Each structure stands twice: as structure tokens, then as C-alpha cells.
Coordinates of C-alpha atoms in Angstrom, one line a residue:
X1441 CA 76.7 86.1 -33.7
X1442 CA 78.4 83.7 -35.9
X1443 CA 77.4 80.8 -33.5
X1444 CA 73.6 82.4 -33.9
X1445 CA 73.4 82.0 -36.8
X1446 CA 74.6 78.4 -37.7
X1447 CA 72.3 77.4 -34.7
X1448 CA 69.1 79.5 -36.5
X1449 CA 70.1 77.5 -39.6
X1450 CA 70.0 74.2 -38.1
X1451 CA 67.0 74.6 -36.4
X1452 CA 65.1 75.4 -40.0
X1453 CA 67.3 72.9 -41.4
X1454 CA 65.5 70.2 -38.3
X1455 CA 62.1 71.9 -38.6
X1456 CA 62.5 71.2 -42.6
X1457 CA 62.9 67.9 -42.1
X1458 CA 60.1 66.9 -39.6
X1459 CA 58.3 68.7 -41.9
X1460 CA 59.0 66.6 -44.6
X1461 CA 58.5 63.6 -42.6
X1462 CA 55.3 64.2 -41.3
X1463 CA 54.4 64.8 -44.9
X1464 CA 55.4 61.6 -45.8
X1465 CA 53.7 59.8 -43.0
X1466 CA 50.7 61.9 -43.5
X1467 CA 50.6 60.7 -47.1
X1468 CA 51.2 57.1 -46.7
X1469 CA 48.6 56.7 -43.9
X1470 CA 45.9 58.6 -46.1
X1471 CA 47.0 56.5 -48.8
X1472 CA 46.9 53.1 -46.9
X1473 CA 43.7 54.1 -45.6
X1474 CA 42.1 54.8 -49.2
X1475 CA 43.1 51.5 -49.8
X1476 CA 41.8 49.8 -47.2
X1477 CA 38.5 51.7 -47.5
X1478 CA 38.3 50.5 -50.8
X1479 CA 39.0 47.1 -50.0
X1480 CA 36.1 47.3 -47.0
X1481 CA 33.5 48.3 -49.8
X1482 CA 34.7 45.8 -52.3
X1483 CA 34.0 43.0 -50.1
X1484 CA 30.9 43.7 -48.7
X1485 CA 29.5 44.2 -52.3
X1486 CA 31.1 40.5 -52.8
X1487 CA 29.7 39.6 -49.4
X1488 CA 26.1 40.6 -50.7
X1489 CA 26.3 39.4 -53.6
X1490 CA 27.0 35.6 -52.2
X1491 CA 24.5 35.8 -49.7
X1492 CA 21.9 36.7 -52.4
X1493 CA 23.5 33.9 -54.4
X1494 CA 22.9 31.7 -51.1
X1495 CA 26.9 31.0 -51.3
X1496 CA 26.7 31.6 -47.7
X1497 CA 30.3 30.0 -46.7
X1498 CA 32.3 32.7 -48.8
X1499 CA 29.3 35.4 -47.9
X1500 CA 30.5 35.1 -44.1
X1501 CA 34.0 34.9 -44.7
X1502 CA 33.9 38.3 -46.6
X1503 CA 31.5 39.8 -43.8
X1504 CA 33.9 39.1 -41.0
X1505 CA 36.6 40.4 -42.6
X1506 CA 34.9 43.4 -42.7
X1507 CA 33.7 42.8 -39.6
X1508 CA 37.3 43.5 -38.4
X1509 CA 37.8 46.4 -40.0
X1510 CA 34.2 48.3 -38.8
X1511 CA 32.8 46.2 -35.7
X1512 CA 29.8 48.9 -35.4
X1513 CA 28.1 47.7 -38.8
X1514 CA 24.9 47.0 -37.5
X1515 CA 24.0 45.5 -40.8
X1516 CA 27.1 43.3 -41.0
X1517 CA 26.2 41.8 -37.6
X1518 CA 22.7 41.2 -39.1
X1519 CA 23.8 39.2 -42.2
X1520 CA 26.3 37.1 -40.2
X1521 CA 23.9 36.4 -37.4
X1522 CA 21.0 35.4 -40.4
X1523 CA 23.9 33.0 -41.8
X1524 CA 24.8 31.4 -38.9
X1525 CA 21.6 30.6 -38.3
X1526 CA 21.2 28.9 -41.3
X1527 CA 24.2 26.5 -40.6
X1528 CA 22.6 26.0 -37.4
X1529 CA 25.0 28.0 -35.2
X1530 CA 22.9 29.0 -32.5
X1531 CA 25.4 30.3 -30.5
X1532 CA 26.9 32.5 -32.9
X1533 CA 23.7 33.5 -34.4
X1534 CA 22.8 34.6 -31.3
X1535 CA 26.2 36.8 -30.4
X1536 CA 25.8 38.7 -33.8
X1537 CA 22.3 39.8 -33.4
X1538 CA 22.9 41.1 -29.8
X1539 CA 26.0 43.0 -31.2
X1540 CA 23.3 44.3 -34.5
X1541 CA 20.6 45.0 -31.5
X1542 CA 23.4 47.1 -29.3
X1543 CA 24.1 49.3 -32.5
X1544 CA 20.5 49.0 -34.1
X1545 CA 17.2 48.2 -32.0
X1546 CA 14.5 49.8 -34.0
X1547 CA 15.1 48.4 -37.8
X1548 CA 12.2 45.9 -37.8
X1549 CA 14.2 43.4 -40.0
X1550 CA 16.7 42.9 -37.4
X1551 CA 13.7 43.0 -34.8
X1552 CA 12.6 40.6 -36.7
X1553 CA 15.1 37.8 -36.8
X1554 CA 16.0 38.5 -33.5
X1555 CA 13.2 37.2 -32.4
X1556 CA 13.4 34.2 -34.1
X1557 CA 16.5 33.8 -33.0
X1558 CA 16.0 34.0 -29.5
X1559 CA 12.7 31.9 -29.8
X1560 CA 15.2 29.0 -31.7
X1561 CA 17.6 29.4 -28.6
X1562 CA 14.3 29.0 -25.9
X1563 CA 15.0 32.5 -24.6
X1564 CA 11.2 33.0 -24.9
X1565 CA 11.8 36.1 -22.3
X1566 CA 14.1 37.7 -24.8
X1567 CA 11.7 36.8 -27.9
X1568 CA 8.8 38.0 -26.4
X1569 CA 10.7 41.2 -25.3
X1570 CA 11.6 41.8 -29.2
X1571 CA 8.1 41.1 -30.3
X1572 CA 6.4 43.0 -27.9
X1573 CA 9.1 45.9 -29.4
X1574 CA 8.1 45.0 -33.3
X1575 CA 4.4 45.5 -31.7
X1576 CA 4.7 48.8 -30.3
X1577 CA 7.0 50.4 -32.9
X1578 CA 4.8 48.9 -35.5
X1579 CA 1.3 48.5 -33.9
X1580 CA -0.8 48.0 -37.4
X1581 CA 1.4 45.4 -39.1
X1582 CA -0.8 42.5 -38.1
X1583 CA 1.6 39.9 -38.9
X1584 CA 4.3 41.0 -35.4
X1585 CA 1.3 40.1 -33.2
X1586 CA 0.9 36.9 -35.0
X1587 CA 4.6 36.0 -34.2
X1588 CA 4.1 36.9 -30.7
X1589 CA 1.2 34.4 -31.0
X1590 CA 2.9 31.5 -32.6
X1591 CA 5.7 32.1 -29.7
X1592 CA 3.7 31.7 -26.8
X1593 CA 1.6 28.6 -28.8
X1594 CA 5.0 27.5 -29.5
X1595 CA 6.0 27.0 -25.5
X1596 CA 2.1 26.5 -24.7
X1597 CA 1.7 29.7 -23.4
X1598 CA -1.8 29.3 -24.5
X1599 CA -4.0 32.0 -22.5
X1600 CA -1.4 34.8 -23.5
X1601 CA -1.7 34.0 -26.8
X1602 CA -5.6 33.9 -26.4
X1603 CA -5.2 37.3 -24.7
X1604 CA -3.4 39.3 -27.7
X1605 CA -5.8 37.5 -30.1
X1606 CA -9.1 39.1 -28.1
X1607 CA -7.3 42.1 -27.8
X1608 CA -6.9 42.0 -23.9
X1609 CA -3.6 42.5 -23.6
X1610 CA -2.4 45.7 -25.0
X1611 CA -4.2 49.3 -23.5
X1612 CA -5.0 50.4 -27.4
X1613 CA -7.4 47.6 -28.7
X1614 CA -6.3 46.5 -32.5
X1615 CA -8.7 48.4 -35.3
X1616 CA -11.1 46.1 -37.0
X1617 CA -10.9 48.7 -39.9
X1618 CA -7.4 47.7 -40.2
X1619 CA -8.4 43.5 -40.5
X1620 CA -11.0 44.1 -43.2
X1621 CA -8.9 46.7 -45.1
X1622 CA -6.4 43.5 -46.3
X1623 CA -7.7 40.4 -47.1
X1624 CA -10.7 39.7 -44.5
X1625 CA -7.7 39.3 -41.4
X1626 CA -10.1 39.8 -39.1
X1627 CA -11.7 36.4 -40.3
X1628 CA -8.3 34.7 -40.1
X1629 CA -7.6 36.1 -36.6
X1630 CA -11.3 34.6 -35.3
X1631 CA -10.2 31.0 -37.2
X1632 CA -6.9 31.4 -35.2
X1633 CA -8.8 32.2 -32.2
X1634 CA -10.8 29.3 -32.2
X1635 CA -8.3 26.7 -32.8
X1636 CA -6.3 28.3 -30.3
X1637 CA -8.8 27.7 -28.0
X1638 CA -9.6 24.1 -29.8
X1639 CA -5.7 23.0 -28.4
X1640 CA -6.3 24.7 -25.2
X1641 CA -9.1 21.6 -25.1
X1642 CA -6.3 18.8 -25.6
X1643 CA -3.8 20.6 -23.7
X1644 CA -2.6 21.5 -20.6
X1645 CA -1.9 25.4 -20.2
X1646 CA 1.4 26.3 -18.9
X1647 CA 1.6 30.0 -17.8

């Protein structure tokens, strides 16, 4: 009974101490993580605040870092790809707006610079593919077609670009209510339309 007993003890005396220890190590890991959350949020505020200063070196080195710490920032992936693009960084430009599109394909600012992205790279397939996107998810902001335009003018693609400018190549024609509404647009898309077709002249048409 005796040797019960002392056995009983031990065992609380064991489970006392794991206890303990777990405590501890539960503790310091919610600590440590505090911290580093902390951290995480004090550098992307840094981060921003470079990038809007156009201090784009120490803006990147901050984003990657916490970059490391959440890969899934679809955001993060967005400003790094925008500054590597501005130092000319194709490559990389590239990588981080994939990585922001695998997290994030509907925000039309990523959308957006993807585009021009993949249009800078010549992956006209991919850039037409993100326009066509920016068109259909927003089908009255005038502006997406004109950047689908201005890509296929770009590679003269010249009879596609002729197409979305007469309104042939989408099921739902554009509104002229919408045009007239802001800025007589549906006088600068006939201007566009005609010196589109003015270079289709001089030029030869590559389809």
C-alpha cells in the first residue's frame, strides 16, 4: 500500500511538472509570436511608407522580409512585383504578380499591372487573357478596353483591335449612353477608330 502510494505521488509529482512545462513553452511561443506579429506589421507600415516615398530599394527589402513570414499576402506580392518592375526586373516582376494572381485574381489593380506586365515581357496571350478578365469583371470602365486596344496595336494586331473598338467582339455591345455620360468618349473612341484604321493603311496586319 506503502509502495502505492509513493508511486501515486510521483506520478502527480511528473504530471506537475509537464504541466509546468507546457506552460512555459505555451507562454514563450505566444510570446515570441506577439513579437514577431508585431514586427510583421511594423515593417509593412515602413514598407508603405517608402514605396509612397518612392525609396523603393528599402520598400522591397522590408516587403520580403515580410514576405517570409506571410508568403499568401496577395498585396505584398503586388507591391514587390510593381517595384521590380520599376528597376526593370522583368523576371521577378513577373514571378510576384503570378504569386499575387494565385492568391488574388479579381482586384482590378493587380489585374491591372498584371497586364502590363505580361504585355512588357511579350506574353501578349497572358495580357490579353488579364484584359479580357478586367473587361468582363468590369464591363463599363471604358479605359480596360482601351488597354486591350493599345495591346494588340502594340504587336499590330490591328483588326482585333478594330474589332473591340466597333463593338464586334464581345456578345453584349458597349452602351453609347455610357460614352456620352463622361467626357464625349464616344468621340474619342471614333478618333481612335479612325487612326487605327489610318495605320492599318501604312501597315501590314499581323493576326
Amino acid at each position: 500500500m506503502a509502495d502505492l502510494d509513493i508511486q501515486v505521488s510521483k506520478m502527480k509529482k511528473n504530471f506537475l511538472l509537464c504541466f509546468l512545462l507546457f506552460c512555459f513553452i505555451f507562454s514563450y511561443s505566444q510570446r515570441t509570436y506577439n513579437e514577431e506579429k508585431v514586427n510583421y506589421l511594423q515593417n509593412i507600415f515602413l514598407a508603405d511608407k517608402y514605396f509612397e516615398n518612392e525609396d523603393f530599394a528599402k520598400s522591397r527589402d522590408l516587403y520580403l522580409l515580410c514576405l517570409n513570414i506571410n508568403p499568401e499576402d496577395a498585396f505584398i506580392n503586388y507591391r514587390l512585383a510593381a517595384i521590380y518592375l520599376h528597376f526593370n526586373e522583368l523576371h521577378l516582376s513577373k514571378k510576384y504578380i503570378d504569386n499575387c494572381l494565385n492568391i488574388c485574381d479579381t482586384n482590378k489593380w493587380y489585374l491591372l499591372l498584371a497586364g502590363n506586365i505580361y504585355s512588357f515581357c511579350g506574353d501578349i496571350t497572358k495580357s490579353e487573357e488579364v484584359f479580357n478578365k478586367l473587361i468582363l469583371y468590369y464591363p463599363n470602365e471604358i479605359n480596360y478596353y482601351y488597354n486591350l486596344v493599345n495591346l494588340y496595336i502594340k504587336y499590330r494586331y490591328y483588326k482585333k483591335a478594330i474589332n473591340i473598338l466597333s463593338n464586334q467582339e464581345y456578345t453584349q455591345p458597349l452602351s453609347k449612353e455610357i460614352f456620352d455620360k463622361t467626357n464625349n468618349l464616344s468621340n474619342e473612341f471614333d478618333i481612335k477608330l479612325n487612326e487605327i484604321k489610318n495605320d492599318i493603311n501604312k501597315n501590314i496586319i499581323s493576326e
